[in-house]
Coordinates of C-alpha atoms in Angstrom, one line a residue:
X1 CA 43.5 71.6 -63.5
X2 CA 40.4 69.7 -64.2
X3 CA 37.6 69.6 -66.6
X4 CA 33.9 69.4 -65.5
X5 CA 30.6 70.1 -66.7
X6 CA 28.9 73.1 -65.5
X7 CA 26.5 72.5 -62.7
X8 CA 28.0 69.3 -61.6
X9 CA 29.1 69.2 -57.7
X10 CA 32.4 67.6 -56.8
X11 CA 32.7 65.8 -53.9
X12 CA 35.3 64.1 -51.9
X13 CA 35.6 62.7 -48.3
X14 CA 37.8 65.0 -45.9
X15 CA 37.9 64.9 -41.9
X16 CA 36.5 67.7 -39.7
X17 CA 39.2 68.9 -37.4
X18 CA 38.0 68.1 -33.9
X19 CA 35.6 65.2 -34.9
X20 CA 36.1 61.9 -35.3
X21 CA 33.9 60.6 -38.2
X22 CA 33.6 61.5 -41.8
X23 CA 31.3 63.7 -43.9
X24 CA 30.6 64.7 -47.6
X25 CA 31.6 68.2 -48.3
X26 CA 31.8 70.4 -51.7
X27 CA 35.2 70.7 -52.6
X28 CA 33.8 74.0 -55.1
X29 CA 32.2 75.7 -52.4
X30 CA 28.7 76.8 -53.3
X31 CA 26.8 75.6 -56.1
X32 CA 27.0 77.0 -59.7
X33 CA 24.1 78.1 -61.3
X34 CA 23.0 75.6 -64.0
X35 CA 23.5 77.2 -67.6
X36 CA 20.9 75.9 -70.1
X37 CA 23.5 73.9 -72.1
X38 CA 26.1 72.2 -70.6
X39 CA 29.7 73.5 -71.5
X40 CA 33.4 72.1 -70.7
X41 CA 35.1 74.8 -68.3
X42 CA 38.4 74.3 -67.2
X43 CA 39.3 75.1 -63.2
X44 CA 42.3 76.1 -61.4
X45 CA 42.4 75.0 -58.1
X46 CA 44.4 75.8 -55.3
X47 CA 45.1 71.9 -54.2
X48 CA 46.9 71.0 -57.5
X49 CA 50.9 71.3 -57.7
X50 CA 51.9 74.9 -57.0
X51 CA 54.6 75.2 -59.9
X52 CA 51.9 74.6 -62.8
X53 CA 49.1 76.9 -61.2
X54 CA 51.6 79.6 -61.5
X55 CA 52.9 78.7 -64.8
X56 CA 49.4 77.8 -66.6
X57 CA 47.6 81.4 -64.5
X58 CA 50.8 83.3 -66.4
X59 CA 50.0 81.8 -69.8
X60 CA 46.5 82.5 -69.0
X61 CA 46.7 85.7 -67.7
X62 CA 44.6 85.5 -64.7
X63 CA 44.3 88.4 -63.0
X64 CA 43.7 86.9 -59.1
X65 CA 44.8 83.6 -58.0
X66 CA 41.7 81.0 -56.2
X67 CA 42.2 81.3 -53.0
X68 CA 40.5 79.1 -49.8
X69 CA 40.6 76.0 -52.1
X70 CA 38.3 77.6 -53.7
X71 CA 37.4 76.8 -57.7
X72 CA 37.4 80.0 -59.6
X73 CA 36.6 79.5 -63.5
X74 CA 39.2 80.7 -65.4
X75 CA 36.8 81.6 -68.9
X76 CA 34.1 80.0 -70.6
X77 CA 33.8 78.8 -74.5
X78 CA 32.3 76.5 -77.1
X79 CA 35.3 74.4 -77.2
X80 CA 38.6 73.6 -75.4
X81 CA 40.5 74.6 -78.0
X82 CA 39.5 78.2 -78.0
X83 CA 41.0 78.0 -74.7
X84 CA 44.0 76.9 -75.1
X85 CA 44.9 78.1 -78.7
X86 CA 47.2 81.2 -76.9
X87 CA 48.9 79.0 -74.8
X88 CA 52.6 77.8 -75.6
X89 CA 53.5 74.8 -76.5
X90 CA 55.7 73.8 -73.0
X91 CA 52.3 75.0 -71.2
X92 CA 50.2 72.8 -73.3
X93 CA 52.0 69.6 -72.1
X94 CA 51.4 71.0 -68.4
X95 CA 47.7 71.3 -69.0
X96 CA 47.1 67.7 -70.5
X97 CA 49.3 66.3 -68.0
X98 CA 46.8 68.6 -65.2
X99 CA 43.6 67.5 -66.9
X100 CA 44.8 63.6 -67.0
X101 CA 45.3 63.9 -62.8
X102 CA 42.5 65.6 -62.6
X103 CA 40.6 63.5 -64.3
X104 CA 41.7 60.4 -62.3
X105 CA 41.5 62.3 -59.3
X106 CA 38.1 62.7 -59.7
X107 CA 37.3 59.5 -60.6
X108 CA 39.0 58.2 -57.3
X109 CA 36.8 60.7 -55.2
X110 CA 33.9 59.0 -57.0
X111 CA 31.8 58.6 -53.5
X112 CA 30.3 55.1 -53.6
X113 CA 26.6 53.8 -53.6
X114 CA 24.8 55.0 -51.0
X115 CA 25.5 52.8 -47.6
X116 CA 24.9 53.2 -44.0
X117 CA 27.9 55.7 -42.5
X118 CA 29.8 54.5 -40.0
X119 CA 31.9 56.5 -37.7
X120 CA 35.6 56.0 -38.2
X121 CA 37.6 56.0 -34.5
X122 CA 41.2 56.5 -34.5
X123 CA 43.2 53.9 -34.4
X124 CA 43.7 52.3 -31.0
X125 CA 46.7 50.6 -29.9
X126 CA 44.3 47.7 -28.6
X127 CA 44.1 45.8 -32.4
X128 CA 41.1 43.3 -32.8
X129 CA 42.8 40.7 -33.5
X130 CA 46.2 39.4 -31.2
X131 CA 49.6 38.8 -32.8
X132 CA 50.5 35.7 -33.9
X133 CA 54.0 36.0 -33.7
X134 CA 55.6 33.4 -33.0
X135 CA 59.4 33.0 -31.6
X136 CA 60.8 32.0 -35.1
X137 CA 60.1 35.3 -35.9
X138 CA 61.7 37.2 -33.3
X139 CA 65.3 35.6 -34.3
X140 CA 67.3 36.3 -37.7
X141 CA 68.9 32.1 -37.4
X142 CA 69.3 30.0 -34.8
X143 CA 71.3 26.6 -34.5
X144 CA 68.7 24.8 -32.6
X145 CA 67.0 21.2 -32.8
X146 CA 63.1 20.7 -33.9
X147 CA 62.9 19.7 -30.0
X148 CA 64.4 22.8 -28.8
X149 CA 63.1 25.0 -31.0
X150 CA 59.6 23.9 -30.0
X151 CA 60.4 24.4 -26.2
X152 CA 61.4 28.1 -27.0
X153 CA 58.3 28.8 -28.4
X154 CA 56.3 26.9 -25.8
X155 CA 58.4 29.3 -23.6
X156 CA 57.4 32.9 -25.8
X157 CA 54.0 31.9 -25.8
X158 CA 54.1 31.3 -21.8
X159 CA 55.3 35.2 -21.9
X160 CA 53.7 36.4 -24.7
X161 CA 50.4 35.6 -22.9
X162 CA 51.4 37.1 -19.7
X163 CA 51.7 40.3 -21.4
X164 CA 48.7 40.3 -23.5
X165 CA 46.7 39.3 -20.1
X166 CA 48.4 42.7 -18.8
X167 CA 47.5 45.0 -21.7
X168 CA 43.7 43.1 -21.2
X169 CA 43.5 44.1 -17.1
X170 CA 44.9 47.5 -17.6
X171 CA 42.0 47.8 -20.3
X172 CA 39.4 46.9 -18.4
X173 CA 40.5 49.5 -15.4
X174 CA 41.2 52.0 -17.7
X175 CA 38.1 51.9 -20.5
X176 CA 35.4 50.1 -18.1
X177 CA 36.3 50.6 -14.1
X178 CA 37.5 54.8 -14.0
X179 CA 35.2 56.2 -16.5
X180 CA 32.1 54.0 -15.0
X181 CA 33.0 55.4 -11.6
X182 CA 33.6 58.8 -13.2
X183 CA 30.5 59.4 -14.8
X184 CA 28.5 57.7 -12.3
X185 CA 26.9 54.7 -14.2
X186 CA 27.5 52.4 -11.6
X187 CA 28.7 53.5 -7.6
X188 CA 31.5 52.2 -6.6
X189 CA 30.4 50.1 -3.8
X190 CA 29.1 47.9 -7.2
X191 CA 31.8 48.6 -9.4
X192 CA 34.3 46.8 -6.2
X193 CA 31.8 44.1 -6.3
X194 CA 31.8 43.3 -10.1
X195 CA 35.7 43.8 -10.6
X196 CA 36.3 42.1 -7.1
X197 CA 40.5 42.2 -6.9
X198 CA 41.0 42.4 -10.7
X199 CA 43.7 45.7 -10.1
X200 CA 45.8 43.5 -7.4
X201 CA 46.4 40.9 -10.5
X202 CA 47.9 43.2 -12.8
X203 CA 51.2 43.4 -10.3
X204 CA 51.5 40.4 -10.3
X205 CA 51.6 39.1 -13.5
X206 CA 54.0 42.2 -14.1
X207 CA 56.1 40.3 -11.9
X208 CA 56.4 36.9 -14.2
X209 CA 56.9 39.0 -17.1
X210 CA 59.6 40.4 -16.4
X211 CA 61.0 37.2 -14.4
X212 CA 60.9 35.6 -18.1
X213 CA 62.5 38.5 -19.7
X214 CA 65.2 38.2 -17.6
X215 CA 65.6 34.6 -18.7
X216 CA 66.4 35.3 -22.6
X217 CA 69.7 35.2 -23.1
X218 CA 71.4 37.4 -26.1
X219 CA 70.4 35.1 -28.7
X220 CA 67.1 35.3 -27.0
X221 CA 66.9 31.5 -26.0
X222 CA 65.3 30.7 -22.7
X223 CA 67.6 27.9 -20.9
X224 CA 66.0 27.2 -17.3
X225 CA 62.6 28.0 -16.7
X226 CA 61.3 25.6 -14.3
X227 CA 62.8 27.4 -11.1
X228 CA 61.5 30.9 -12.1
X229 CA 57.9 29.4 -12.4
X230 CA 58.3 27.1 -9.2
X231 CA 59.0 30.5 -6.8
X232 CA 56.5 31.9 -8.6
X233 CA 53.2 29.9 -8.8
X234 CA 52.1 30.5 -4.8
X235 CA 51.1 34.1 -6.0
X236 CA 48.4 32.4 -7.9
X237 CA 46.7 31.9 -4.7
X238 CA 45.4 35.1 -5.3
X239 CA 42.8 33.6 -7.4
X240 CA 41.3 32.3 -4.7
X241 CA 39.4 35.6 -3.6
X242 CA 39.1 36.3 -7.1
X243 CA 37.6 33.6 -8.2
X244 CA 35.4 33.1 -5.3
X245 CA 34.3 36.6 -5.9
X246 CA 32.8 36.6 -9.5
X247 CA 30.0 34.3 -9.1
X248 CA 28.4 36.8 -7.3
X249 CA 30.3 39.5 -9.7
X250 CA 28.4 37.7 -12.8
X251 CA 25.1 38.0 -11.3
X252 CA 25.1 41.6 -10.1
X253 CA 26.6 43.0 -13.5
X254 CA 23.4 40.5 -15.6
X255 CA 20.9 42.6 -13.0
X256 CA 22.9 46.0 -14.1
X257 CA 22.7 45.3 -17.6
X258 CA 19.0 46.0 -17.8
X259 CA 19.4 49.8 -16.6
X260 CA 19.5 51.5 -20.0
X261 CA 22.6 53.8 -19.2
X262 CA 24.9 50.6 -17.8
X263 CA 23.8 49.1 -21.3
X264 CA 23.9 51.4 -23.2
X265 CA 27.8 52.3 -22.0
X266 CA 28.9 48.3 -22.1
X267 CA 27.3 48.4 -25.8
X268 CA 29.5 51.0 -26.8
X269 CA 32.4 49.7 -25.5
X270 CA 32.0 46.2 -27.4
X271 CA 31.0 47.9 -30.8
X272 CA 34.7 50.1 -30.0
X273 CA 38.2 49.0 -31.9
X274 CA 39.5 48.3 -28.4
X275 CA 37.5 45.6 -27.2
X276 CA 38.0 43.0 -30.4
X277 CA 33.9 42.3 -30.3
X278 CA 34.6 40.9 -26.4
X279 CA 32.1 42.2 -23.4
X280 CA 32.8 43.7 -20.3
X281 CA 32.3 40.0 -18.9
X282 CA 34.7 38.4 -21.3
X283 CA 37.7 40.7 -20.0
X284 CA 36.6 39.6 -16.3
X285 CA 36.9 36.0 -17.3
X286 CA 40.4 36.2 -18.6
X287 CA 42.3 36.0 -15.1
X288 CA 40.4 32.6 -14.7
X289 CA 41.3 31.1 -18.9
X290 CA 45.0 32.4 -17.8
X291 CA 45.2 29.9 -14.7
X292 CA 43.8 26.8 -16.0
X293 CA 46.4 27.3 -19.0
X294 CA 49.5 27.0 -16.8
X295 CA 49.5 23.3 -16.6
X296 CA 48.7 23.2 -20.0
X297 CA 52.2 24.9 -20.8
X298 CA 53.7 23.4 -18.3
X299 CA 53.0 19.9 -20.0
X300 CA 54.2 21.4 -23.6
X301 CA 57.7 22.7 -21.8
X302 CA 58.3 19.4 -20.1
X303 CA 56.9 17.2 -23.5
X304 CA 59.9 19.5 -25.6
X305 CA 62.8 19.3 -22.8
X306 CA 65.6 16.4 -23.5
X307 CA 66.7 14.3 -20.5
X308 CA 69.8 15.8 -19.7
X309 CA 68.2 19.7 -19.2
X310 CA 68.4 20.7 -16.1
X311 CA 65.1 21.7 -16.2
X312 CA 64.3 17.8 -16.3
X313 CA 64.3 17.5 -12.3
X314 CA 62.3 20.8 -11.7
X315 CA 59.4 21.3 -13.7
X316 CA 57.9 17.9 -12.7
X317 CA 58.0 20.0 -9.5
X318 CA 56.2 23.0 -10.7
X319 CA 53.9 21.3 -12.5
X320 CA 52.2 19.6 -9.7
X321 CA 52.2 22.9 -7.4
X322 CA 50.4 24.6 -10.2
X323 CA 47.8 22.0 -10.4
X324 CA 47.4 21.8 -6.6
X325 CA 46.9 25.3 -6.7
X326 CA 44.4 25.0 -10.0
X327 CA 42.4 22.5 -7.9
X328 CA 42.0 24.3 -5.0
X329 CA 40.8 27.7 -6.9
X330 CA 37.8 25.4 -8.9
X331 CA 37.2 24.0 -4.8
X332 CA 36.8 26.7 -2.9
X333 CA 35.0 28.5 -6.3
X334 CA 32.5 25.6 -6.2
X335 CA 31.8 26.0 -2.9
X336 CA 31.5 30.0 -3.1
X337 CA 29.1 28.8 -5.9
X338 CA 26.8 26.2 -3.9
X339 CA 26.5 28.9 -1.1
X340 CA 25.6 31.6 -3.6
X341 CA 22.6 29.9 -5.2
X342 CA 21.5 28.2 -2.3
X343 CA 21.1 31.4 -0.5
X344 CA 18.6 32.1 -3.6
X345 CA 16.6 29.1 -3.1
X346 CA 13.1 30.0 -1.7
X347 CA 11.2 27.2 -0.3
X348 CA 7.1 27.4 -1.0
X349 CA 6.7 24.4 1.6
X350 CA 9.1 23.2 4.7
X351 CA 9.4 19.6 3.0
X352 CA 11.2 20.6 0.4
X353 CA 14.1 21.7 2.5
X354 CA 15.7 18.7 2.5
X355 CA 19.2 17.9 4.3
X356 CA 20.9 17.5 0.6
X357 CA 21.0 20.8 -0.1
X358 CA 22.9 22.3 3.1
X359 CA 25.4 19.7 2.9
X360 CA 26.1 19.6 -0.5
X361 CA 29.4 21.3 -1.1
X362 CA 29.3 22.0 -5.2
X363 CA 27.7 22.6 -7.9
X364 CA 27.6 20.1 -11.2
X365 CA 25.8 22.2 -13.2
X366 CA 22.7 24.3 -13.4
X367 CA 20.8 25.8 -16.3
X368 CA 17.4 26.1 -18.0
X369 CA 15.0 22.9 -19.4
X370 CA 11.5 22.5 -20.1
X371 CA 8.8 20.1 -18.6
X372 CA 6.3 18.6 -20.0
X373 CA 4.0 21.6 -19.8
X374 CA 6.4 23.6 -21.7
X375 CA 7.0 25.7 -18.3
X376 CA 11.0 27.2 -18.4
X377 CA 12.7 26.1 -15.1
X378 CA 15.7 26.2 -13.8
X379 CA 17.5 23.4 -12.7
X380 CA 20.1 23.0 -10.1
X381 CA 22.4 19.4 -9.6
X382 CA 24.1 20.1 -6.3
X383 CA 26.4 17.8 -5.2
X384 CA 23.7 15.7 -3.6
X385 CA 20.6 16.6 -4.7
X386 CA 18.8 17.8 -7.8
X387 CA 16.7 20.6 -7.5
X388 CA 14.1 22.1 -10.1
X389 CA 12.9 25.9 -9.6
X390 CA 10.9 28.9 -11.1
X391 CA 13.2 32.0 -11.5
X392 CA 11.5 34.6 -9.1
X393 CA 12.4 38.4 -8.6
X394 CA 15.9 39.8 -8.2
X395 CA 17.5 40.4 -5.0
X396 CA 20.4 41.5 -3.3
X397 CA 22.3 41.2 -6.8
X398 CA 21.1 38.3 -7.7
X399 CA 17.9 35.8 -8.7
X400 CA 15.4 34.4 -6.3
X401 CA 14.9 30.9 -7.3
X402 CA 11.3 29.3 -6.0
X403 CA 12.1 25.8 -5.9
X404 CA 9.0 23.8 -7.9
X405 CA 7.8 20.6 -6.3
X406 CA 10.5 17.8 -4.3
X407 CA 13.8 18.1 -4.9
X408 CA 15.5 14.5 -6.1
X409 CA 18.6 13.5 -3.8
X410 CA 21.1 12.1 -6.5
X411 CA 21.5 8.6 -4.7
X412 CA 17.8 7.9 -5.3
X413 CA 17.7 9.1 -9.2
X414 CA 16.9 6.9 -12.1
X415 CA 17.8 8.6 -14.7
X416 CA 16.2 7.8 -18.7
X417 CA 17.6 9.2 -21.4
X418 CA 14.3 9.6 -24.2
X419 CA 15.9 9.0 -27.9
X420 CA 15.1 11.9 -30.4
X421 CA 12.6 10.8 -32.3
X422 CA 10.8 8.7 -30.0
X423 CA 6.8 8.7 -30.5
X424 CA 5.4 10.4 -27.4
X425 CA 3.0 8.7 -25.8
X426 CA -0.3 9.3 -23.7
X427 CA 0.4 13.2 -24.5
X428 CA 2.8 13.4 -21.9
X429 CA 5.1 15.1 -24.3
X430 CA 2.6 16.0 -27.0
X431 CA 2.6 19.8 -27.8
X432 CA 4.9 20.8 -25.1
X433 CA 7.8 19.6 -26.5
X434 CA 7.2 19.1 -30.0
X435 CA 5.3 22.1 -31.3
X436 CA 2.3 19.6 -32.4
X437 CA 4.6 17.2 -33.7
X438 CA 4.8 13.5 -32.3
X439 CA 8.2 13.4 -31.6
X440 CA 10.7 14.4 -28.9
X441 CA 14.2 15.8 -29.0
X442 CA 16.3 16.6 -26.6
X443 CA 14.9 15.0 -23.9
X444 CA 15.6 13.1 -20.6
X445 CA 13.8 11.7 -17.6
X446 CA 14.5 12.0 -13.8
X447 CA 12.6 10.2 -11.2
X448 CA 13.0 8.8 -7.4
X449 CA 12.8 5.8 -5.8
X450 CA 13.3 4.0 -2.3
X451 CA 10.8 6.8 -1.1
X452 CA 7.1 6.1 -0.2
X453 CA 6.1 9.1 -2.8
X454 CA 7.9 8.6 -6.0
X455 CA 8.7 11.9 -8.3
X456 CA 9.0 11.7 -12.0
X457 CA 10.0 14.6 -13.5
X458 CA 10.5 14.7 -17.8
X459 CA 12.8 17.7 -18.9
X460 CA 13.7 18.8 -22.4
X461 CA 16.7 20.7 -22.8
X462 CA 17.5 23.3 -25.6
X463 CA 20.0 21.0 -28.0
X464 CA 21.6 18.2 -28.4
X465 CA 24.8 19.4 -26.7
X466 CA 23.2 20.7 -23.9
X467 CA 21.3 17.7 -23.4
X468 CA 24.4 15.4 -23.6
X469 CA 26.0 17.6 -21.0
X470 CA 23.4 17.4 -18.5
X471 CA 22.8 13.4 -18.6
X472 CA 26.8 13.0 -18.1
X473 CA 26.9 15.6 -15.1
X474 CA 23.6 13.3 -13.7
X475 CA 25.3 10.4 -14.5
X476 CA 28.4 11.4 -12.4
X477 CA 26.4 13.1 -9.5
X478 CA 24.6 9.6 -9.4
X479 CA 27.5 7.4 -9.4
X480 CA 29.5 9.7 -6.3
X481 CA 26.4 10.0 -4.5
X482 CA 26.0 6.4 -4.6
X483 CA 29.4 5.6 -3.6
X484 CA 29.4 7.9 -0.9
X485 CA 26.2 6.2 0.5
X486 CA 27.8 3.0 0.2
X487 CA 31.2 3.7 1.7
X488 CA 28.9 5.5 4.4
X489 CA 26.7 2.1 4.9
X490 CA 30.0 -0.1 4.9
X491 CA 32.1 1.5 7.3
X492 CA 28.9 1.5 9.8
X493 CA 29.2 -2.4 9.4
X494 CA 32.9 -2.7 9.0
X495 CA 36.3 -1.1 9.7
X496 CA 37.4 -2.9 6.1
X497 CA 36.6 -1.4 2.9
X498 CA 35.2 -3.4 0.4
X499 CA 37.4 -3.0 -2.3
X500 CA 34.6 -4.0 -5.3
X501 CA 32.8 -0.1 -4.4
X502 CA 36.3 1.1 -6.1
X503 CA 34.7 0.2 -9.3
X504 CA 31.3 1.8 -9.2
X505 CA 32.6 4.3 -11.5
X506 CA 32.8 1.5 -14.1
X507 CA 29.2 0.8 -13.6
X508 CA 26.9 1.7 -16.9
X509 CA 23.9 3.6 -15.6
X510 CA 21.7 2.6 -18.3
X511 CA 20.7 0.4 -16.0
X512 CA 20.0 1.7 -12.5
X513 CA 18.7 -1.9 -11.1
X514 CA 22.3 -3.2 -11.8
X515 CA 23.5 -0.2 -9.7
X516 CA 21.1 -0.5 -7.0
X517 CA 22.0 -4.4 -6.8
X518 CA 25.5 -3.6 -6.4
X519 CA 25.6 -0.9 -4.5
X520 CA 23.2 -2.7 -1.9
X521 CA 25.3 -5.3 -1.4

């Protein structure tokens, strides 16, 4: 039973069977007619406890019972009391207790301040956020060492991860691959290019899960490992094709992205429970996080194992296999990659196509910088040569990249790092890069020498960090390119190596007339 004033609308959040979000609905059905004074009414409802609506409707002599959840007003008067003066005492208590649940009730229901509605999804069994269970918790006690203890959950996380990676791929076939294909957002001669061999992975992680599994004995302890993971690792060649595959993946699904029913689908999916805030492109990545972790965990096992384990003498073993097979996958990636872009390079004059670029082998890094002229390029450091371009049209899934002026083989760079700050002079810099300010930030400066037409090129990149990372991937390219022209020159002259190019690495670039003096030697 509850007490209301006349008029007023009670309202309360209930689902709609068959729909998945929430809406505001009378819980009195239709509205009451206002009377000109407000007066307390007491209501029966149908939804309090059964035992006191038929007690208090027997004391109150109600000739029908509500019915539908519906509120039915049981009589109307200037006061409570006139109400309730009939009623016996043991009915009395029934009523205050009613009207005191009621009354809370209500106030619970209470909607809040108005807020934007937001759907609520059932639950998925894909949380947000991953468990962070560790193996401590999985045990009631345990007689182990500090040492040991550590190795086994070095070991849980190793197959903890391997099943999360699972649940992630058979995600990703299950909520992007089937219903893309399905409802025809993308065809599935592009859908087998963007997921390349994802669905061939999932087997065979299945595999290593349930190797490890195997492993945990009754106190679930892990004893040997190292063997398991040693006949295991050569299916991580696997990654190869993978791998290879996704530069080409990546750029296809960017091009995709800008038909308005492929984003509109992908947003959907990121805003879902399921997807913990991650893209489409973020679940493709995984595979590749998961590889470069094994020697990671391979190193932990091996740090936490005494002397006298007998994993001691095999997971040196495995972990060089796994980082043979790690540096192989980033190889013949980076070469997939060199091809990839280089295929996108279009060449405005027949000079630019210098020898560098077919022979280089890698990629350092590429992104976008500014010039002086506060024109966005994008920048390429092959393995031997630096090239600057203009994004053009798209193309066969994926950019076409007009390369802008002469590219810069890396043995022939100086490169000058410009301090923030630094007053620009002659204008070269001068609203371009600081927005009508004097000062620079986040610049460098490439140029060429040895060559009859010198090429000075001054780029600005878009932080700090980004700066820092392009001056130590040109400072690298420099110093390899360098050596390899100089172990080139020597053995020309000489079947002896001399052993003072070893140390070209040690060299500080800061000052390329030093390096040229060495290198020339």
């Amino acid at each position: 039973m509850e007490v209301e004033e006349t008029g007023e609308k009670r309202t309360s959040w209930s689902g709609v069977p068959g729909e998945g979000h929430s809406v505001l609905c009378d819980h009195a059905g239709k509205k009451r007619k206002q009377d000109p004074a407000p007066e307390p009414v007491i209501r029966i409802s149908e939804d309090e406890e059964g035992e006191d609506e038929c007690e208090m409707t027997s004391d109150l002599k109600e000739s029908e019972e509500p019915s539908n959840k519906r509120v039915k007003p049981v009589a109307k008067s200037n006061s409570l009391t006139g109400v309730l003066n009939p009623v016996k005492t043991p009915a009395l208590k029934r009523i205050g207790q009613s009207i005191s649940r009621s009354i809370s009730f209500r106030t619970e229901a209470r909607p809040l301040p108005t807020a934007p509605l937001r759907s609520r999804t059932k639950a998925s069994s894909f949380p947000r956020r991953r468990n962070s269970q560790c193996w401590s918790d999985t045990v009631e006690s345990h007689d182990l060492t500090a040492k040991e203890i550590k190795r086994q959950e070095v070991i849980y996380e190793l197959t903890q991860g391997e099943r999360q990676l699972i649940e992630d791929l058979s995600l990703v076939k299950k909520v992007y691959y089937e219903p893309m294909l399905k409802l025809d957002i993308m065809t599935e001669s592009e859908l087998g290019q963007i997921f390349g061999t994802l669905d061939s992975l999932i087997p065979l992680h299945q595999d290593l899960l349930t190797r490890l599994e195997r492993l945990r004995g009754s106190e679930k302890t892990v004893g040997e490992v190292g063997p398991t993971l040693m006949n295991w690792f050569p299916c991580l060649e696997a990654y190869v094709t993978y791998c290879c595959n996704q530069v080409g993946a990546k750029a296809l699904l960017d091009q995709k992205k800008h038909e308005k029913r492929v984003e509109h689908f992908l947003r959907l999916c990121q805003e879902s429970s399921f997807s913990r805030k991650l893209d489409l492109w973020n679940f493709l990545d995984l595979p590749r996080s998961r590889l470069v972790k094994y020697p990671l965990l391979l190193k932990e096992i091996q740090k936490c194992t005494p002397p006298d384990h007998p994993d001691e003498d095999t997971l040196p073993d495995a972990l060089e296999l796994i980082q043979s097979i790690v540096a192989e996958v980033n190889k013949k990636t980076g070469e997939a990659e060199c091809q990839f872009y280089r295929r996108g390079l279009s060449y405005l004059e027949e000079g630019q196509r210098v020898p560098e670029i077919q022979q280089s082998r890698f990629l350092y890094c590429h992104g976008e910088l500014k010039n002086n002229k506060g024109q966005r390029l994008h920048v390429f450091l092959f393995e031997l040569v630096l090239v600057l371009t203009r994004p053009g049209d798209e193309k066969d899934g994926g950019h076409v990249f007009n390369v802008y002026r002469q590219p810069l083989p890396n043995a022939l760079i100086n490169l000058e790092e410009i301090p923030d700050g630094e007053a620009a002079g002659g204008g070269t810099f001068r609203g371009a890069f600081t927005g009508g300010n004097d000062k620079v930030k986040n610049c460098f400066r490439v140029s060429s020498r040895g060559r009859a037409k010198a090429h000075s090129y001054s780029l600005q990149a878009n932080d700090s960090f980004s700066k820092q990372q392009w001056i130590t991937c040109l400072r690298q390219a420099i110093v390899q390119s360098r050596d390899r022209t100089a172990h080139t020159s020597q053995s020309q002259f000489s079947p002896h190596h001399d052993p003072a190019l070893y140390h070209i690495a040690e060299l500080s670039l800061s000052s390329d007339t030093e390096m040229a003096d060495h290198t020339s030697r």
